[in-house]
mmCIF file with all atom_site columns, C-alpha atoms in Angstrom:
data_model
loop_
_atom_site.group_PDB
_atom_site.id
_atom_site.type_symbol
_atom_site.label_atom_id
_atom_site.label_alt_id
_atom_site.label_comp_id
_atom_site.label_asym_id
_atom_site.label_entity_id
_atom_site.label_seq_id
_atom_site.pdbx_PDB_ins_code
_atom_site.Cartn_x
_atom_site.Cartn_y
_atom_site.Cartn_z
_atom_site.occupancy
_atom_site.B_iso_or_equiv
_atom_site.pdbx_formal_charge
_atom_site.auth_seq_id
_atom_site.auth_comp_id
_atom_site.auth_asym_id
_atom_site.auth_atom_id
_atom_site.pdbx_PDB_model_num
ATOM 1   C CA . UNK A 1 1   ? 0.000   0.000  0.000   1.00 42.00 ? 26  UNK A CA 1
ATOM 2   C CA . UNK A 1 2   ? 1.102   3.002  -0.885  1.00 47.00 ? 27  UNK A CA 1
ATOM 3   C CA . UNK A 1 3   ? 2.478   6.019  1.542   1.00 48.00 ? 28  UNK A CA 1
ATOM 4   C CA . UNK A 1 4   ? -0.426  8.557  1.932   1.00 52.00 ? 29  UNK A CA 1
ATOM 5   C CA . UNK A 1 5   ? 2.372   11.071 2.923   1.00 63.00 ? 30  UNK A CA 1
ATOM 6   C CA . UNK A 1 6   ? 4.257   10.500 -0.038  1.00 75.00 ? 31  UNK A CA 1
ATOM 7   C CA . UNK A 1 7   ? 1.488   10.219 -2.875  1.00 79.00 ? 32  UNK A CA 1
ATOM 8   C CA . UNK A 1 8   ? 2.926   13.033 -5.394  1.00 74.00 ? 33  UNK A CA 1
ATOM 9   C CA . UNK A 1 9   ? -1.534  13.336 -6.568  1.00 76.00 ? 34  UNK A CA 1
ATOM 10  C CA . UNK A 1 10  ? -2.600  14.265 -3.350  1.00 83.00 ? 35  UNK A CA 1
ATOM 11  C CA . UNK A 1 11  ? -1.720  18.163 -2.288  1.00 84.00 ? 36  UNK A CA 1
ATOM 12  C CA . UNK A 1 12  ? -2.865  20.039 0.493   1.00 86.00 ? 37  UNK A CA 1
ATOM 13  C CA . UNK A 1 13  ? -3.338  23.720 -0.436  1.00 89.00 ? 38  UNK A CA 1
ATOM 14  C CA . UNK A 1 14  ? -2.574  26.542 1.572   1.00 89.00 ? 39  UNK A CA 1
ATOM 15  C CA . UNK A 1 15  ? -5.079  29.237 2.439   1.00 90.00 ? 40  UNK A CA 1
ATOM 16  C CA . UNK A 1 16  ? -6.092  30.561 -0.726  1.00 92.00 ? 41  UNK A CA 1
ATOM 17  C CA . UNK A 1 17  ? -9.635  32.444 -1.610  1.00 94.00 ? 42  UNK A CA 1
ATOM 18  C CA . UNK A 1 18  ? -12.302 30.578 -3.082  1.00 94.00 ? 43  UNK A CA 1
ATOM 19  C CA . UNK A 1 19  ? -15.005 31.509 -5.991  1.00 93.00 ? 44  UNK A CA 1
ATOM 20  C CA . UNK A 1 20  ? -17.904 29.668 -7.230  1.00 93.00 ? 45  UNK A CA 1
ATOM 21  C CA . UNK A 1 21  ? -18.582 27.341 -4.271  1.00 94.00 ? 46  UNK A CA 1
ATOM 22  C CA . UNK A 1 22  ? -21.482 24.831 -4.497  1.00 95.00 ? 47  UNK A CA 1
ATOM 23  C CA . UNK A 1 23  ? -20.804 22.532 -1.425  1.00 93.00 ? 48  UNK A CA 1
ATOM 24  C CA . UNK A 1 24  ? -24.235 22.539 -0.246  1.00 93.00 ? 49  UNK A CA 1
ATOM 25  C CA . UNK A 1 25  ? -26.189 21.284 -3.143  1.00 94.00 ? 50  UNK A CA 1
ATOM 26  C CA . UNK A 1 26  ? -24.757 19.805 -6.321  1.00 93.00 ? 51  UNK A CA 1
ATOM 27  C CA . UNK A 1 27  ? -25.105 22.731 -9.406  1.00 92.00 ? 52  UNK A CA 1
ATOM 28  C CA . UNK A 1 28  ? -25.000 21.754 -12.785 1.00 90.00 ? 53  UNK A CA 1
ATOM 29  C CA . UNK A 1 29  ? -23.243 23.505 -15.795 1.00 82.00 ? 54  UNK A CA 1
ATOM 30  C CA . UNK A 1 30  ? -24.202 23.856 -19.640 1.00 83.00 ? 55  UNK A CA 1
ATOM 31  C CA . UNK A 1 31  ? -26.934 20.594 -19.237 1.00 84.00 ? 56  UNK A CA 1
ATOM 32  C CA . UNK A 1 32  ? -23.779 18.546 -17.460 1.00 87.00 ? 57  UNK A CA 1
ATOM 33  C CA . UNK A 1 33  ? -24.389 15.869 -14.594 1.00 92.00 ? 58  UNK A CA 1
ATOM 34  C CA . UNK A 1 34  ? -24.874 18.176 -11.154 1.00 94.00 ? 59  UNK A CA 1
ATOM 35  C CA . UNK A 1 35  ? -21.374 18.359 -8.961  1.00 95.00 ? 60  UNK A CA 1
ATOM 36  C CA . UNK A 1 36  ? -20.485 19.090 -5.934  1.00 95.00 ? 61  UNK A CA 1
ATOM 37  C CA . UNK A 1 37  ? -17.429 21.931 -6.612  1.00 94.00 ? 62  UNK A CA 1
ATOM 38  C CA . UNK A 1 38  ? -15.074 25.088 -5.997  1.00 94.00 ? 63  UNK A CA 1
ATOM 39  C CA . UNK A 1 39  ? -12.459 27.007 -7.066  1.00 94.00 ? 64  UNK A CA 1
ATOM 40  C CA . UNK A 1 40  ? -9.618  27.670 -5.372  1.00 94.00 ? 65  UNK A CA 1
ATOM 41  C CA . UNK A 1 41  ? -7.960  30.993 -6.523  1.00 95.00 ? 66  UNK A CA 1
ATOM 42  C CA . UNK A 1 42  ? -4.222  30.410 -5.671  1.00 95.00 ? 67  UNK A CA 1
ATOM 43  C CA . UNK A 1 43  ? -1.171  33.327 -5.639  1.00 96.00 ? 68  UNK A CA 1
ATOM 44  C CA . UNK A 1 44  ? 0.987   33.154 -8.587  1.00 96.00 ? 69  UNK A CA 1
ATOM 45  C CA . UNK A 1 45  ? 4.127   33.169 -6.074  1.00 95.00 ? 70  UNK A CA 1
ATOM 46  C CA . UNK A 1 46  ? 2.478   30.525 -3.875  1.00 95.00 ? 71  UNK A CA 1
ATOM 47  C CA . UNK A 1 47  ? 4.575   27.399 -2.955  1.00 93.00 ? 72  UNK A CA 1
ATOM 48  C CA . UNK A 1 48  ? 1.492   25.457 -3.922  1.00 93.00 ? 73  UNK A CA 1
ATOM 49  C CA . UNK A 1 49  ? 1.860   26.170 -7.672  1.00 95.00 ? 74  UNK A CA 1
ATOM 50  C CA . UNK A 1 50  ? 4.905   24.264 -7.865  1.00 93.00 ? 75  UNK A CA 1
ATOM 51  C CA . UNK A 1 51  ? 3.848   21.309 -5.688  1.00 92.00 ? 76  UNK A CA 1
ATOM 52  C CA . UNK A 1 52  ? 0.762   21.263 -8.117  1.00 91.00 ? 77  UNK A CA 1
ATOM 53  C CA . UNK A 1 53  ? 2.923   21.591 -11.402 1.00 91.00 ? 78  UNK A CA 1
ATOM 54  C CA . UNK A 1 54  ? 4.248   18.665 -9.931  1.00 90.00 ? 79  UNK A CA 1
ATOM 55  C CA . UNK A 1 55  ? 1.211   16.386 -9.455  1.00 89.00 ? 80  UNK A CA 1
ATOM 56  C CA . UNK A 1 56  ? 0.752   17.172 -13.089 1.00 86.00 ? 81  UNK A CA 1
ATOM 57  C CA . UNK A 1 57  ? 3.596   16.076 -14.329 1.00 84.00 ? 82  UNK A CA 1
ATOM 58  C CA . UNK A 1 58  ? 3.425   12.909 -12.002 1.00 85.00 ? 83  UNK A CA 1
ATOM 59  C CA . UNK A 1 59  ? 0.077   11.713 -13.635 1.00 81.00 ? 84  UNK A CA 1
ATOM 60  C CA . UNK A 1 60  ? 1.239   12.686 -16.787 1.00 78.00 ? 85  UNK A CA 1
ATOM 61  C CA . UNK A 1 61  ? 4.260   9.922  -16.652 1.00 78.00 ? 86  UNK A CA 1
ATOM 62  C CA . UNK A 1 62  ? 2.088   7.437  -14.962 1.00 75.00 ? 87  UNK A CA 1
ATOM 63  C CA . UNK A 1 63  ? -0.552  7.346  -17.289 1.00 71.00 ? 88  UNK A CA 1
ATOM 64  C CA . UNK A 1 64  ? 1.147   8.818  -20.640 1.00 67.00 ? 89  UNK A CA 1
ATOM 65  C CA . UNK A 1 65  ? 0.901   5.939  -22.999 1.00 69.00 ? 90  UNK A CA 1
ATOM 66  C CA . UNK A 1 66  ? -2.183  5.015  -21.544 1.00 69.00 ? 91  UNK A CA 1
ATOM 67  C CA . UNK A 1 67  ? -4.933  7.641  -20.969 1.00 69.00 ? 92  UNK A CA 1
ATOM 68  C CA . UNK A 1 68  ? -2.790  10.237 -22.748 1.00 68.00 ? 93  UNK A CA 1
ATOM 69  C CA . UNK A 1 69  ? -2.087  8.478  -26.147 1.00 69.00 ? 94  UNK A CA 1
ATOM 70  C CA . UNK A 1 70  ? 1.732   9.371  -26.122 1.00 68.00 ? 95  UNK A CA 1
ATOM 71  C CA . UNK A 1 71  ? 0.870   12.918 -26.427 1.00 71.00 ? 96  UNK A CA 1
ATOM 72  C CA . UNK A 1 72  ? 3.522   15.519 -24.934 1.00 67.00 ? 97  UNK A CA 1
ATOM 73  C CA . UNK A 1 73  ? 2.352   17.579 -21.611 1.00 68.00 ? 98  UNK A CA 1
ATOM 74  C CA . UNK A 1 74  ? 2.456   20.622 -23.750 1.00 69.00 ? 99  UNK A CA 1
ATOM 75  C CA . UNK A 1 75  ? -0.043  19.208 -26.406 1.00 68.00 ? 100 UNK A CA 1
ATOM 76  C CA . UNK A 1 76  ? -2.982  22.249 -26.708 1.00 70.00 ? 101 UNK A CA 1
ATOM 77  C CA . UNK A 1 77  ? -5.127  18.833 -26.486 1.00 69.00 ? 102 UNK A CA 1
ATOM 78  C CA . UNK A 1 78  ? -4.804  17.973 -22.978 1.00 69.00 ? 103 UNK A CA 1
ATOM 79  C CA . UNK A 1 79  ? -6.700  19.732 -20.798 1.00 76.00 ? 104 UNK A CA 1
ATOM 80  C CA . UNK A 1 80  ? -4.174  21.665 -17.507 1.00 81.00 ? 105 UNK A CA 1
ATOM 81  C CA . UNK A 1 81  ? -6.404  22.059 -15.097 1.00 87.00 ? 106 UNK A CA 1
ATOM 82  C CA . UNK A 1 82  ? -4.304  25.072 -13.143 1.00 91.00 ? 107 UNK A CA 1
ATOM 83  C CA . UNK A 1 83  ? -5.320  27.654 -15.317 1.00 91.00 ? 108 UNK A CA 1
ATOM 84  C CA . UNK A 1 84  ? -4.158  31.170 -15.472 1.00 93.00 ? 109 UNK A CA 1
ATOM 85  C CA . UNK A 1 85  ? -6.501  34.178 -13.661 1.00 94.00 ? 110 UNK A CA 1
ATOM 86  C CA . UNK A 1 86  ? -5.529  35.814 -17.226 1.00 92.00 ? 111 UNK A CA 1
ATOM 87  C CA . UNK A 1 87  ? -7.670  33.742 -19.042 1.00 88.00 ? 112 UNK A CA 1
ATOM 88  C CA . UNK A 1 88  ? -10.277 34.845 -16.870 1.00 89.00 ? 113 UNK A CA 1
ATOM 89  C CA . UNK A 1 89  ? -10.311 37.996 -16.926 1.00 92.00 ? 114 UNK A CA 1
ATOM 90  C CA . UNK A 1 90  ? -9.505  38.285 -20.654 1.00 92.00 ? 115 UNK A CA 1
ATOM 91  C CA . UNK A 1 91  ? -13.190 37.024 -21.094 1.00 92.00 ? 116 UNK A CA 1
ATOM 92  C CA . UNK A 1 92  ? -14.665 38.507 -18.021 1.00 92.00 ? 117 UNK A CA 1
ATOM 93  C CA . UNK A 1 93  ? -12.844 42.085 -16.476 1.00 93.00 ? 118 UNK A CA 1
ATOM 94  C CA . UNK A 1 94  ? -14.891 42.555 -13.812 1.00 93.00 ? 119 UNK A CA 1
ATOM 95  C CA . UNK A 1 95  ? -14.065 39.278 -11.858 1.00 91.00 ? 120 UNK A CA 1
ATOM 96  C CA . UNK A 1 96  ? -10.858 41.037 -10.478 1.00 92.00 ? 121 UNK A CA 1
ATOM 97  C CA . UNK A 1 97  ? -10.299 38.680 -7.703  1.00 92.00 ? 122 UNK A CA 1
ATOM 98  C CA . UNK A 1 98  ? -8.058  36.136 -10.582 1.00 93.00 ? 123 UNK A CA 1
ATOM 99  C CA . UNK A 1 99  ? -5.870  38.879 -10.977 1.00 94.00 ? 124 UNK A CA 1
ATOM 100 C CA . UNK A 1 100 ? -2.308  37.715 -10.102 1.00 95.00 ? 125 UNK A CA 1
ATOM 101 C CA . UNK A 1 101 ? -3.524  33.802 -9.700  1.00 95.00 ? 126 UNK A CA 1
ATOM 102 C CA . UNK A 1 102 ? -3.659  30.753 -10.980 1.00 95.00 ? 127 UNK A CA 1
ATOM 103 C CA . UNK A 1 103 ? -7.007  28.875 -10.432 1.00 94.00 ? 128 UNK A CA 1
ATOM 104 C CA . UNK A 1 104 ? -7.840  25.013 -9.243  1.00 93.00 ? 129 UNK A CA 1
ATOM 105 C CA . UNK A 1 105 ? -11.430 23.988 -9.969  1.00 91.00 ? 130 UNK A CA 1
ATOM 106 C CA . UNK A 1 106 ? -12.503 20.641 -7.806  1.00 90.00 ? 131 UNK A CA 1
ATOM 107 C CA . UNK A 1 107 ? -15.445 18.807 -8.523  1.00 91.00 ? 132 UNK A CA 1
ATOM 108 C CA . UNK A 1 108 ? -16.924 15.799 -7.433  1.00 93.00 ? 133 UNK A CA 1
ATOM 109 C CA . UNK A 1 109 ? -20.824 13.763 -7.377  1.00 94.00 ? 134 UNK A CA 1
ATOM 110 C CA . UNK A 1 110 ? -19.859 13.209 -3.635  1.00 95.00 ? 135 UNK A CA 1
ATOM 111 C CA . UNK A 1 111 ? -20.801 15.740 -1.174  1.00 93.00 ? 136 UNK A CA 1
ATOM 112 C CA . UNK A 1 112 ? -17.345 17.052 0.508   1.00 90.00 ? 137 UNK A CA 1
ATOM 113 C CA . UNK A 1 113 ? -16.929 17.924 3.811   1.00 89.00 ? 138 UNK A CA 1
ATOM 114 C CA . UNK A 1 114 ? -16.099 21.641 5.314   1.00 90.00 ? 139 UNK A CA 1
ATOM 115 C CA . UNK A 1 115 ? -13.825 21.841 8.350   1.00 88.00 ? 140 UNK A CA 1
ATOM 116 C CA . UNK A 1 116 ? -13.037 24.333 10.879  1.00 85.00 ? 141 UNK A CA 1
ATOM 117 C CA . UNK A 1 117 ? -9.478  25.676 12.172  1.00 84.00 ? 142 UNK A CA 1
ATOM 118 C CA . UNK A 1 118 ? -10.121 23.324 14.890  1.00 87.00 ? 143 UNK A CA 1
ATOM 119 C CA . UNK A 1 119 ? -10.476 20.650 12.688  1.00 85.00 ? 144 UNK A CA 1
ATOM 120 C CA . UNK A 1 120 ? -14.468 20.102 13.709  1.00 90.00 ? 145 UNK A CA 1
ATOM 121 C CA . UNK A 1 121 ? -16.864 19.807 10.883  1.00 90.00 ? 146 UNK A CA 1
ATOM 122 C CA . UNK A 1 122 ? -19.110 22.504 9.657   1.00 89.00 ? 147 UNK A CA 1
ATOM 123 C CA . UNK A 1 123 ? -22.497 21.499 9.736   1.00 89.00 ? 148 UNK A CA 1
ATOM 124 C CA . UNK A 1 124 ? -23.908 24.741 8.425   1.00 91.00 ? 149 UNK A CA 1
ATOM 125 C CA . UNK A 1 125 ? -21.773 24.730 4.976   1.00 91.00 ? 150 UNK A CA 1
ATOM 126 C CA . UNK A 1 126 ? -23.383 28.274 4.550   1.00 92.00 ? 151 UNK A CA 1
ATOM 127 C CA . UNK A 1 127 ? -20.340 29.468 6.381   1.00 91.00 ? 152 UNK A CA 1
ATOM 128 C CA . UNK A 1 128 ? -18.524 28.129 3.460   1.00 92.00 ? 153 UNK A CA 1
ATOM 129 C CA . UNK A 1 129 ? -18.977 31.064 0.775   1.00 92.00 ? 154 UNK A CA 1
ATOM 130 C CA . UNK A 1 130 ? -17.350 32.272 -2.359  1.00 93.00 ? 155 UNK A CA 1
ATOM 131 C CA . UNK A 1 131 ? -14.787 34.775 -1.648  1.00 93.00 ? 156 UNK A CA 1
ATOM 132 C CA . UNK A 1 132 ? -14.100 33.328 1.999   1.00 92.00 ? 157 UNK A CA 1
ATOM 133 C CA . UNK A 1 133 ? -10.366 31.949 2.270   1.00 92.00 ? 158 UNK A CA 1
ATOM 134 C CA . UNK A 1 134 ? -10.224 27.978 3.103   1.00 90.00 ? 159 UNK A CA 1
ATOM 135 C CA . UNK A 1 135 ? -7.450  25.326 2.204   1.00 86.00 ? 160 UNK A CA 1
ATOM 136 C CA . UNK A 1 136 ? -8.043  22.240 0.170   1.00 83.00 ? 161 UNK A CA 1
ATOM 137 C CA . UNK A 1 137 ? -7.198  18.926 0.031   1.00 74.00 ? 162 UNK A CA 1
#
């Protein structure tokens, strides 16, 4: 079994804003399945860009031949999913708040849990609210 401490996929993000949450109920996008998500806007100069670069690039070599067809990281084809603020606000100028960040979107059908500093679950995830600042896992 593999070290949870070591596993290069799973990062724990610093305190970083967040935009767009829908923890509460599942919210569904452009007649897609209804998710659970959020997006975590991170600091260009965060240490968490580079840990998340690396994740990248670790599921990139572990599945390349396989799920990515032998096509290069850099291949306009493969979806990144840290994406610049810039593309952001190229499309949208008002949302000022992805200026100077990258941005993380998380998704999943599962319901996640919210947690306090004290590490004791939120029960009213209306405390959980875009434009608050949380950490991810």
């Amino acid at each position: 079994m593999a070290n949870k401490k070591n596993n290069p996929l799973k990062i724990v993000l610093g305190t970083c804003r967040v935009s767009y949450v829908h923890i509460k109920e599942p919210a569904a996008f452009e007649d897609s399945d209804p998710k659970y998500s959020v997006t975590f806007l991170i600091p260009k100069d965060s240490p968490d860009v580079e840990r998340i670069r690396a994740a990248i690039r670790s599921a990139y070599e572990a599945n390349q031949e396989g799920l990515f067809k032998g096509k290069p990281l850099s291949s306009p084809k493969l979806w990144n999913p840290l994406r610049d603020g810039s593309e952001v606000l190229e499309e949208f100028p008002e949302r000022k708040e992805y200026e100077g960040c990258y941005f993380v979107k998380a998704a999943s059908k599962t319901q996640p849990k919210a947690f306090d500093t004290d590490k004791q679950e939120i029960l009213d995830l209306d405390e959980v609210y875009s434009g608050c600042y949380c950490r991810g896992v």
